[in-house]
Amino acid sequence: MKQHSKLSQKQEHVAEQTAHAHAAREFSNSDELLRFDAAHTSVPPEIAERLKKSAAQLPPPPARSWWKNLFGG
Amino acid sequence: MNQPVAGQKIAADVASHWTAAEFAALYDEHNRAIYYLALRFLGDPQKAEDATHDVFLKAFRRLDQFRGEASIRTWLYRIAINHCQNLCQSWHNRNIHANSEDAVWETSPAKTDSPLRVLETKELGQRIQQTLDALSDEYRLLLLLVADEELSYEEIAALVDQSADAVRGKLHRARKAFAAHFEKTA
């Protein structure tokens, strides 16, 4: 019984170590780390809903003058 | 880096008129970049959500001011940076504090060459936020912008009103400060 519990403790320890090994990651610099973080950051879907409502309440955006389209500015 | 983005075409095509579908396409393409900048710059998910909403709404209202000289992504970043900096400024005015530790990290042994090791990716966000919070606004912003592979050094320089050389120098120090502090959060 005692040996059994010792064994399961050992198994747990190995499983824990394996999990850690899987989770371990190395990033060569902060750019890489931040890119990884950005890629794994999800944008709350509520923003799109709020935007849709807010944009619907606004008057249509002003049209760009034809001469600005032609000459820039 | 600096590849043409679909949003740029959308803006050019609809310079005189902005339809809901086009605005939605623009949002789909750039929302992650803007939200991530706001999240890590402001350090608060709720504030980042509000800021992202406000930035895109401003873009929607000001499309007639987009002149196509920069990419639409850069234009959105400019709105986002101004918005976040204004928010920070008002907090700083209410709650003055200084990040004097940057100088200490800059003089500590350089760690930029050694890899940043992370054991638990689930805690990564917290560690990154702690690290960024400890840096100056300028370093934080530069690190976040350079992490976006669509931006060139020249575009980043234009966004922060500095020369590309100055940005390179500051980024070197910012990365060093980041790495030194990131290790402390382990």
PDB file of C-alpha atoms in Angstrom:
ATOM      1  CA  MET A   1       0.000   0.000   0.000  1.00  0.00           C
ATOM      2  CA  LYS A   2       2.781   2.316   1.050  1.00  0.00           C
ATOM      3  CA  GLN A   3       4.757   1.369  -2.051  1.00  0.00           C
ATOM      4  CA  HIS A   4       1.696   1.995  -4.184  1.00  0.00           C
ATOM      5  CA  SER A   5       1.226   5.518  -2.853  1.00  0.00           C
ATOM      6  CA  LYS A   6       4.944   6.209  -3.306  1.00  0.00           C
ATOM      7  CA  LEU A   7       4.655   5.052  -6.901  1.00  0.00           C
ATOM      8  CA  SER A   8       1.676   7.257  -7.622  1.00  0.00           C
ATOM      9  CA  GLN A   9       3.511  10.192  -6.059  1.00  0.00           C
ATOM     10  CA  LYS A  10       6.384   9.518  -8.401  1.00  0.00           C
ATOM     11  CA  GLN A  11       4.041   9.265 -11.360  1.00  0.00           C
ATOM     12  CA  GLU A  12       2.434  12.549 -10.405  1.00  0.00           C
ATOM     13  CA  HIS A  13       5.842  14.149 -10.167  1.00  0.00           C
ATOM     14  CA  VAL A  14       6.818  12.856 -13.614  1.00  0.00           C
ATOM     15  CA  ALA A  15       3.517  14.025 -15.064  1.00  0.00           C
ATOM     16  CA  GLU A  16       4.054  17.452 -13.533  1.00  0.00           C
ATOM     17  CA  GLN A  17       7.550  17.654 -14.960  1.00  0.00           C
ATOM     18  CA  THR A  18       6.302  16.612 -18.383  1.00  0.00           C
ATOM     19  CA  ALA A  19       3.603  19.259 -18.267  1.00  0.00           C
ATOM     20  CA  HIS A  20       6.190  21.878 -17.371  1.00  0.00           C
ATOM     21  CA  ALA A  21       8.438  20.724 -20.185  1.00  0.00           C
ATOM     22  CA  HIS A  22       5.567  21.060 -22.634  1.00  0.00           C
ATOM     23  CA  ALA A  23       4.711  24.538 -21.360  1.00  0.00           C
ATOM     24  CA  ALA A  24       8.308  25.755 -21.395  1.00  0.00           C
ATOM     25  CA  ARG A  25       9.101  28.105 -24.213  1.00  0.00           C
ATOM     26  CA  GLU A  26      12.068  30.123 -25.199  1.00  0.00           C
ATOM     27  CA  PHE A  27      11.970  33.462 -26.954  1.00  0.00           C
ATOM     28  CA  SER A  28      15.118  34.908 -28.403  1.00  0.00           C
ATOM     29  CA  ASN A  29      14.098  38.490 -27.628  1.00  0.00           C
ATOM     30  CA  SER A  30      11.280  40.727 -26.454  1.00  0.00           C
ATOM     31  CA  ASP A  31       9.967  41.257 -30.005  1.00  0.00           C
ATOM     32  CA  GLU A  32       9.357  37.550 -30.410  1.00  0.00           C
ATOM     33  CA  LEU A  33       7.791  37.307 -26.970  1.00  0.00           C
ATOM     34  CA  LEU A  34       5.414  40.201 -27.614  1.00  0.00           C
ATOM     35  CA  ARG A  35       4.469  38.827 -31.034  1.00  0.00           C
ATOM     36  CA  PHE A  36       3.583  35.518 -29.425  1.00  0.00           C
ATOM     37  CA  ASP A  37       1.562  37.335 -26.769  1.00  0.00           C
ATOM     38  CA  ALA A  38      -0.249  39.439 -29.371  1.00  0.00           C
ATOM     39  CA  ALA A  39      -1.086  36.386 -31.451  1.00  0.00           C
ATOM     40  CA  HIS A  40      -2.558  34.697 -28.373  1.00  0.00           C
ATOM     41  CA  THR A  41      -4.552  37.691 -27.204  1.00  0.00           C
ATOM     42  CA  SER A  42      -8.165  37.543 -28.223  1.00  0.00           C
ATOM     43  CA  VAL A  43     -10.114  40.685 -28.885  1.00  0.00           C
ATOM     44  CA  PRO A  44     -13.381  40.831 -26.913  1.00  0.00           C
ATOM     45  CA  PRO A  45     -16.273  40.387 -29.366  1.00  0.00           C
ATOM     46  CA  GLU A  46     -18.232  43.055 -27.444  1.00  0.00           C
ATOM     47  CA  ILE A  47     -16.132  45.776 -29.094  1.00  0.00           C
ATOM     48  CA  ALA A  48     -17.489  44.998 -32.555  1.00  0.00           C
ATOM     49  CA  GLU A  49     -21.046  45.038 -31.241  1.00  0.00           C
ATOM     50  CA  ARG A  50     -20.541  48.361 -29.462  1.00  0.00           C
ATOM     51  CA  LEU A  51     -18.917  49.853 -32.542  1.00  0.00           C
ATOM     52  CA  LYS A  52     -21.765  48.772 -34.748  1.00  0.00           C
ATOM     53  CA  LYS A  53     -24.244  50.511 -32.458  1.00  0.00           C
ATOM     54  CA  SER A  54     -22.116  53.645 -32.061  1.00  0.00           C
ATOM     55  CA  ALA A  55     -21.463  53.965 -35.799  1.00  0.00           C
ATOM     56  CA  ALA A  56     -25.152  53.562 -36.559  1.00  0.00           C
ATOM     57  CA  GLN A  57     -25.933  56.576 -34.362  1.00  0.00           C
ATOM     58  CA  LEU A  58     -23.471  58.843 -36.136  1.00  0.00           C
ATOM     59  CA  PRO A  59     -24.365  61.012 -39.100  1.00  0.00           C
ATOM     60  CA  PRO A  60     -22.726  59.830 -42.343  1.00  0.00           C
ATOM     61  CA  PRO A  61     -19.071  60.905 -42.507  1.00  0.00           C
ATOM     62  CA  PRO A  62     -18.415  64.043 -44.556  1.00  0.00           C
ATOM     63  CA  ALA A  63     -17.731  63.425 -48.207  1.00  0.00           C
ATOM     64  CA  ARG A  64     -14.225  64.233 -49.391  1.00  0.00           C
ATOM     65  CA  SER A  65     -14.214  67.128 -51.830  1.00  0.00           C
ATOM     66  CA  TRP A  66     -13.654  66.171 -55.426  1.00  0.00           C
ATOM     67  CA  TRP A  67     -10.710  68.590 -55.667  1.00  0.00           C
ATOM     68  CA  LYS A  68      -9.056  66.946 -52.660  1.00  0.00           C
ATOM     69  CA  ASN A  69      -9.435  63.565 -54.323  1.00  0.00           C
ATOM     70  CA  LEU A  70      -7.911  65.007 -57.458  1.00  0.00           C
ATOM     71  CA  PHE A  71      -5.110  67.108 -56.023  1.00  0.00           C
ATOM     72  CA  GLY A  72      -4.679  65.590 -52.590  1.00  0.00           C
ATOM     73  CA  GLY A  73      -4.549  67.587 -49.368  1.00  0.00           C
TER      74      GLY A  73
ATOM     75  CA  MET B   1       7.589  44.148 -43.067  1.00  0.00           C
ATOM     76  CA  ASN B   2       5.643  47.009 -44.474  1.00  0.00           C
ATOM     77  CA  GLN B   3       3.588  44.963 -46.879  1.00  0.00           C
ATOM     78  CA  PRO B   4       0.611  46.628 -48.505  1.00  0.00           C
ATOM     79  CA  VAL B   5      -2.486  46.046 -46.470  1.00  0.00           C
ATOM     80  CA  ALA B   6      -5.968  45.458 -47.739  1.00  0.00           C
ATOM     81  CA  GLY B   7      -7.294  48.212 -45.482  1.00  0.00           C
ATOM     82  CA  GLN B   8      -5.275  50.756 -47.439  1.00  0.00           C
ATOM     83  CA  LYS B   9      -7.097  49.792 -50.608  1.00  0.00           C
ATOM     84  CA  ILE B  10     -10.430  49.974 -48.837  1.00  0.00           C
ATOM     85  CA  ALA B  11      -9.678  53.500 -47.644  1.00  0.00           C
ATOM     86  CA  ALA B  12      -8.571  54.630 -51.077  1.00  0.00           C
ATOM     87  CA  ASP B  13     -11.635  53.151 -52.719  1.00  0.00           C
ATOM     88  CA  VAL B  14     -14.054  54.691 -50.296  1.00  0.00           C
ATOM     89  CA  ALA B  15     -12.330  57.990 -49.679  1.00  0.00           C
ATOM     90  CA  SER B  16     -15.580  59.773 -50.313  1.00  0.00           C
ATOM     91  CA  HIS B  17     -17.895  57.208 -48.785  1.00  0.00           C
ATOM     92  CA  TRP B  18     -17.575  54.782 -45.957  1.00  0.00           C
ATOM     93  CA  THR B  19     -19.925  51.816 -45.964  1.00  0.00           C
ATOM     94  CA  ALA B  20     -20.679  49.588 -43.021  1.00  0.00           C
ATOM     95  CA  ALA B  21     -19.259  46.547 -44.810  1.00  0.00           C
ATOM     96  CA  GLU B  22     -16.003  48.318 -45.615  1.00  0.00           C
ATOM     97  CA  PHE B  23     -15.695  49.597 -42.089  1.00  0.00           C
ATOM     98  CA  ALA B  24     -16.283  46.068 -40.818  1.00  0.00           C
ATOM     99  CA  ALA B  25     -13.533  44.767 -43.119  1.00  0.00           C
ATOM    100  CA  LEU B  26     -11.156  47.425 -41.834  1.00  0.00           C
ATOM    101  CA  TYR B  27     -12.015  46.535 -38.245  1.00  0.00           C
ATOM    102  CA  ASP B  28     -11.512  42.820 -38.906  1.00  0.00           C
ATOM    103  CA  GLU B  29      -8.089  43.429 -40.310  1.00  0.00           C
ATOM    104  CA  HIS B  30      -6.710  45.780 -37.680  1.00  0.00           C
ATOM    105  CA  ASN B  31      -8.645  45.202 -34.471  1.00  0.00           C
ATOM    106  CA  ARG B  32      -6.106  42.825 -32.956  1.00  0.00           C
ATOM    107  CA  ALA B  33      -3.188  45.184 -33.481  1.00  0.00           C
ATOM    108  CA  ILE B  34      -5.042  48.156 -31.991  1.00  0.00           C
ATOM    109  CA  TYR B  35      -6.522  46.188 -29.102  1.00  0.00           C
ATOM    110  CA  TYR B  36      -3.166  44.657 -28.238  1.00  0.00           C
ATOM    111  CA  LEU B  37      -1.439  48.043 -28.231  1.00  0.00           C
ATOM    112  CA  ALA B  38      -4.169  49.495 -26.010  1.00  0.00           C
ATOM    113  CA  LEU B  39      -4.170  46.468 -23.709  1.00  0.00           C
ATOM    114  CA  ARG B  40      -0.456  46.401 -23.068  1.00  0.00           C
ATOM    115  CA  PHE B  41      -0.008  50.161 -23.098  1.00  0.00           C
ATOM    116  CA  LEU B  42      -2.859  50.850 -20.681  1.00  0.00           C
ATOM    117  CA  GLY B  43      -2.525  47.578 -18.752  1.00  0.00           C
ATOM    118  CA  ASP B  44      -6.249  47.121 -18.236  1.00  0.00           C
ATOM    119  CA  PRO B  45      -8.568  44.961 -20.390  1.00  0.00           C
ATOM    120  CA  GLN B  46     -11.647  47.113 -19.768  1.00  0.00           C
ATOM    121  CA  LYS B  47      -9.816  50.322 -20.633  1.00  0.00           C
ATOM    122  CA  ALA B  48      -8.330  48.633 -23.679  1.00  0.00           C
ATOM    123  CA  GLU B  49     -11.788  47.607 -24.813  1.00  0.00           C
ATOM    124  CA  ASP B  50     -13.085  51.163 -24.444  1.00  0.00           C
ATOM    125  CA  ALA B  51     -10.013  52.587 -26.155  1.00  0.00           C
ATOM    126  CA  THR B  52     -10.301  50.211 -29.120  1.00  0.00           C
ATOM    127  CA  HIS B  53     -13.947  51.154 -29.540  1.00  0.00           C
ATOM    128  CA  ASP B  54     -13.111  54.868 -29.367  1.00  0.00           C
ATOM    129  CA  VAL B  55     -10.174  54.589 -31.780  1.00  0.00           C
ATOM    130  CA  PHE B  56     -12.205  52.862 -34.478  1.00  0.00           C
ATOM    131  CA  LEU B  57     -15.094  55.234 -33.980  1.00  0.00           C
ATOM    132  CA  LYS B  58     -12.741  58.191 -34.408  1.00  0.00           C
ATOM    133  CA  ALA B  59     -11.358  56.565 -37.545  1.00  0.00           C
ATOM    134  CA  PHE B  60     -14.874  56.128 -38.862  1.00  0.00           C
ATOM    135  CA  ARG B  61     -15.653  59.796 -38.262  1.00  0.00           C
ATOM    136  CA  ARG B  62     -12.366  61.103 -39.615  1.00  0.00           C
ATOM    137  CA  LEU B  63     -11.936  59.051 -42.729  1.00  0.00           C
ATOM    138  CA  ASP B  64     -12.054  62.210 -44.811  1.00  0.00           C
ATOM    139  CA  GLN B  65      -8.819  63.230 -43.050  1.00  0.00           C
ATOM    140  CA  PHE B  66      -6.974  60.084 -44.130  1.00  0.00           C
ATOM    141  CA  ARG B  67      -4.733  61.264 -46.921  1.00  0.00           C
ATOM    142  CA  GLY B  68      -3.234  57.944 -47.924  1.00  0.00           C
ATOM    143  CA  GLU B  69       0.335  59.144 -47.246  1.00  0.00           C
ATOM    144  CA  ALA B  70       0.798  56.400 -44.690  1.00  0.00           C
ATOM    145  CA  SER B  71      -0.737  52.963 -44.504  1.00  0.00           C
ATOM    146  CA  ILE B  72      -4.123  52.783 -42.875  1.00  0.00           C
ATOM    147  CA  ARG B  73      -2.536  50.676 -40.120  1.00  0.00           C
ATOM    148  CA  THR B  74      -0.131  53.524 -39.319  1.00  0.00           C
ATOM    149  CA  TRP B  75      -2.993  56.001 -39.356  1.00  0.00           C
ATOM    150  CA  LEU B  76      -4.972  53.858 -36.917  1.00  0.00           C
ATOM    151  CA  TYR B  77      -1.906  53.508 -34.706  1.00  0.00           C
ATOM    152  CA  ARG B  78      -1.529  57.278 -34.638  1.00  0.00           C
ATOM    153  CA  ILE B  79      -5.103  57.699 -33.430  1.00  0.00           C
ATOM    154  CA  ALA B  80      -4.596  54.905 -30.885  1.00  0.00           C
ATOM    155  CA  ILE B  81      -1.321  56.321 -29.550  1.00  0.00           C
ATOM    156  CA  ASN B  82      -2.798  59.804 -29.114  1.00  0.00           C
ATOM    157  CA  HIS B  83      -5.836  58.343 -27.419  1.00  0.00           C
ATOM    158  CA  CYS B  84      -3.846  56.134 -25.029  1.00  0.00           C
ATOM    159  CA  GLN B  85      -1.354  58.877 -24.238  1.00  0.00           C
ATOM    160  CA  ASN B  86      -4.170  61.296 -23.437  1.00  0.00           C
ATOM    161  CA  LEU B  87      -5.701  58.732 -21.112  1.00  0.00           C
ATOM    162  CA  CYS B  88      -2.356  58.122 -19.413  1.00  0.00           C
ATOM    163  CA  GLN B  89      -1.731  61.834 -19.116  1.00  0.00           C
ATOM    164  CA  SER B  90      -4.974  62.370 -17.291  1.00  0.00           C
ATOM    165  CA  TRP B  91      -4.176  59.492 -14.891  1.00  0.00           C
ATOM    166  CA  HIS B  92      -0.667  60.804 -14.317  1.00  0.00           C
ATOM    167  CA  ASN B  93      -2.057  64.203 -13.495  1.00  0.00           C
ATOM    168  CA  ARG B  94      -4.300  62.623 -10.901  1.00  0.00           C
ATOM    169  CA  ASN B  95      -1.812  60.075  -9.663  1.00  0.00           C
ATOM    170  CA  ILE B  96       1.752  61.235 -10.124  1.00  0.00           C
ATOM    171  CA  HIS B  97       4.425  58.544 -10.022  1.00  0.00           C
ATOM    172  CA  ALA B  98       7.830  58.102 -11.580  1.00  0.00           C
ATOM    173  CA  ASN B  99       9.497  55.146 -13.232  1.00  0.00           C
ATOM    174  CA  SER B 100      12.978  55.883 -12.041  1.00  0.00           C
ATOM    175  CA  GLU B 101      14.025  52.236 -12.137  1.00  0.00           C
ATOM    176  CA  ASP B 102      14.531  52.228 -15.912  1.00  0.00           C
ATOM    177  CA  ALA B 103      17.970  53.698 -15.431  1.00  0.00           C
ATOM    178  CA  VAL B 104      18.916  50.885 -13.031  1.00  0.00           C
ATOM    179  CA  TRP B 105      17.908  48.190 -15.509  1.00  0.00           C
ATOM    180  CA  GLU B 106      19.766  49.889 -18.291  1.00  0.00           C
ATOM    181  CA  THR B 107      22.988  49.690 -16.320  1.00  0.00           C
ATOM    182  CA  SER B 108      22.460  46.093 -15.182  1.00  0.00           C
ATOM    183  CA  PRO B 109      24.287  43.354 -17.124  1.00  0.00           C
ATOM    184  CA  ALA B 110      22.941  43.047 -20.658  1.00  0.00           C
ATOM    185  CA  LYS B 111      20.536  40.153 -21.065  1.00  0.00           C
ATOM    186  CA  THR B 112      19.376  40.848 -24.579  1.00  0.00           C
ATOM    187  CA  ASP B 113      21.396  37.973 -25.999  1.00  0.00           C
ATOM    188  CA  SER B 114      20.123  35.353 -23.599  1.00  0.00           C
ATOM    189  CA  PRO B 115      16.769  33.790 -24.421  1.00  0.00           C
ATOM    190  CA  LEU B 116      13.699  34.716 -22.434  1.00  0.00           C
ATOM    191  CA  ARG B 117      12.521  31.445 -20.957  1.00  0.00           C
ATOM    192  CA  VAL B 118       8.924  30.934 -20.007  1.00  0.00           C
ATOM    193  CA  LEU B 119       7.704  27.901 -18.092  1.00  0.00           C
ATOM    194  CA  GLU B 120       4.025  28.631 -17.915  1.00  0.00           C
ATOM    195  CA  THR B 121       2.564  30.279 -20.962  1.00  0.00           C
ATOM    196  CA  LYS B 122      -0.692  30.890 -19.087  1.00  0.00           C
ATOM    197  CA  GLU B 123       1.141  33.328 -16.836  1.00  0.00           C
ATOM    198  CA  LEU B 124       2.950  34.930 -19.720  1.00  0.00           C
ATOM    199  CA  GLY B 125       0.472  37.764 -20.160  1.00  0.00           C
ATOM    200  CA  GLN B 126       0.770  38.769 -16.513  1.00  0.00           C
ATOM    201  CA  ARG B 127       4.551  38.733 -16.628  1.00  0.00           C
ATOM    202  CA  ILE B 128       4.631  40.765 -19.820  1.00  0.00           C
ATOM    203  CA  GLN B 129       2.224  43.297 -18.356  1.00  0.00           C
ATOM    204  CA  GLN B 130       4.242  43.618 -15.146  1.00  0.00           C
ATOM    205  CA  THR B 131       7.365  44.143 -17.192  1.00  0.00           C
ATOM    206  CA  LEU B 132       5.830  46.719 -19.517  1.00  0.00           C
ATOM    207  CA  ASP B 133       4.207  48.569 -16.619  1.00  0.00           C
ATOM    208  CA  ALA B 134       7.611  49.018 -15.078  1.00  0.00           C
ATOM    209  CA  LEU B 135       9.067  50.635 -18.197  1.00  0.00           C
ATOM    210  CA  SER B 136       8.654  54.233 -19.278  1.00  0.00           C
ATOM    211  CA  ASP B 137       5.779  55.065 -21.637  1.00  0.00           C
ATOM    212  CA  GLU B 138       8.288  55.696 -24.408  1.00  0.00           C
ATOM    213  CA  TYR B 139      10.003  52.309 -24.115  1.00  0.00           C
ATOM    214  CA  ARG B 140       6.681  50.521 -23.737  1.00  0.00           C
ATOM    215  CA  LEU B 141       5.332  52.124 -26.882  1.00  0.00           C
ATOM    216  CA  LEU B 142       8.448  51.422 -28.942  1.00  0.00           C
ATOM    217  CA  LEU B 143       8.510  47.753 -27.934  1.00  0.00           C
ATOM    218  CA  LEU B 144       4.844  47.330 -28.777  1.00  0.00           C
ATOM    219  CA  LEU B 145       5.191  49.006 -32.152  1.00  0.00           C
ATOM    220  CA  VAL B 146       8.284  47.080 -33.200  1.00  0.00           C
ATOM    221  CA  ALA B 147       6.518  43.837 -32.306  1.00  0.00           C
ATOM    222  CA  ASP B 148       4.136  44.548 -35.174  1.00  0.00           C
ATOM    223  CA  GLU B 149       5.905  43.108 -38.190  1.00  0.00           C
ATOM    224  CA  GLU B 150       3.860  45.251 -40.562  1.00  0.00           C
ATOM    225  CA  LEU B 151       5.592  48.412 -39.347  1.00  0.00           C
ATOM    226  CA  SER B 152       8.992  49.498 -40.605  1.00  0.00           C
ATOM    227  CA  TYR B 153      11.487  51.439 -38.456  1.00  0.00           C
ATOM    228  CA  GLU B 154      10.687  54.499 -40.564  1.00  0.00           C
ATOM    229  CA  GLU B 155       6.983  54.166 -39.840  1.00  0.00           C
ATOM    230  CA  ILE B 156       7.659  53.694 -36.129  1.00  0.00           C
ATOM    231  CA  ALA B 157       9.934  56.734 -36.188  1.00  0.00           C
ATOM    232  CA  ALA B 158       7.171  58.793 -37.808  1.00  0.00           C
ATOM    233  CA  LEU B 159       4.660  57.591 -35.237  1.00  0.00           C
ATOM    234  CA  VAL B 160       6.844  58.649 -32.311  1.00  0.00           C
ATOM    235  CA  ASP B 161       8.146  61.816 -34.026  1.00  0.00           C
ATOM    236  CA  GLN B 162      11.793  60.748 -33.935  1.00  0.00           C
ATOM    237  CA  SER B 163      14.441  59.741 -36.417  1.00  0.00           C
ATOM    238  CA  ALA B 164      14.842  56.081 -37.360  1.00  0.00           C
ATOM    239  CA  ASP B 165      18.348  56.122 -35.843  1.00  0.00           C
ATOM    240  CA  ALA B 166      17.041  57.476 -32.557  1.00  0.00           C
ATOM    241  CA  VAL B 167      14.376  54.766 -32.555  1.00  0.00           C
ATOM    242  CA  ARG B 168      17.008  52.056 -33.132  1.00  0.00           C
ATOM    243  CA  GLY B 169      19.094  53.332 -30.227  1.00  0.00           C
ATOM    244  CA  LYS B 170      16.162  53.610 -27.882  1.00  0.00           C
ATOM    245  CA  LEU B 171      14.871  50.202 -28.882  1.00  0.00           C
ATOM    246  CA  HIS B 172      18.204  48.660 -27.975  1.00  0.00           C
ATOM    247  CA  ARG B 173      17.932  50.138 -24.478  1.00  0.00           C
ATOM    248  CA  ALA B 174      14.236  49.288 -24.230  1.00  0.00           C
ATOM    249  CA  ARG B 175      14.857  45.622 -25.088  1.00  0.00           C
ATOM    250  CA  LYS B 176      17.611  45.490 -22.514  1.00  0.00           C
ATOM    251  CA  ALA B 177      15.388  47.018 -19.853  1.00  0.00           C
ATOM    252  CA  PHE B 178      12.580  44.621 -20.798  1.00  0.00           C
ATOM    253  CA  ALA B 179      14.792  41.544 -20.575  1.00  0.00           C
ATOM    254  CA  ALA B 180      16.272  42.592 -17.247  1.00  0.00           C
ATOM    255  CA  HIS B 181      12.896  43.208 -15.700  1.00  0.00           C
ATOM    256  CA  PHE B 182      11.221  40.187 -17.276  1.00  0.00           C
ATOM    257  CA  GLU B 183      13.665  37.907 -15.471  1.00  0.00           C
ATOM    258  CA  LYS B 184      12.683  39.475 -12.186  1.00  0.00           C
ATOM    259  CA  THR B 185       9.039  38.548 -12.738  1.00  0.00           C
ATOM    260  CA  ALA B 186       9.774  34.792 -12.891  1.00  0.00           C
TER     261      ALA B 186
END
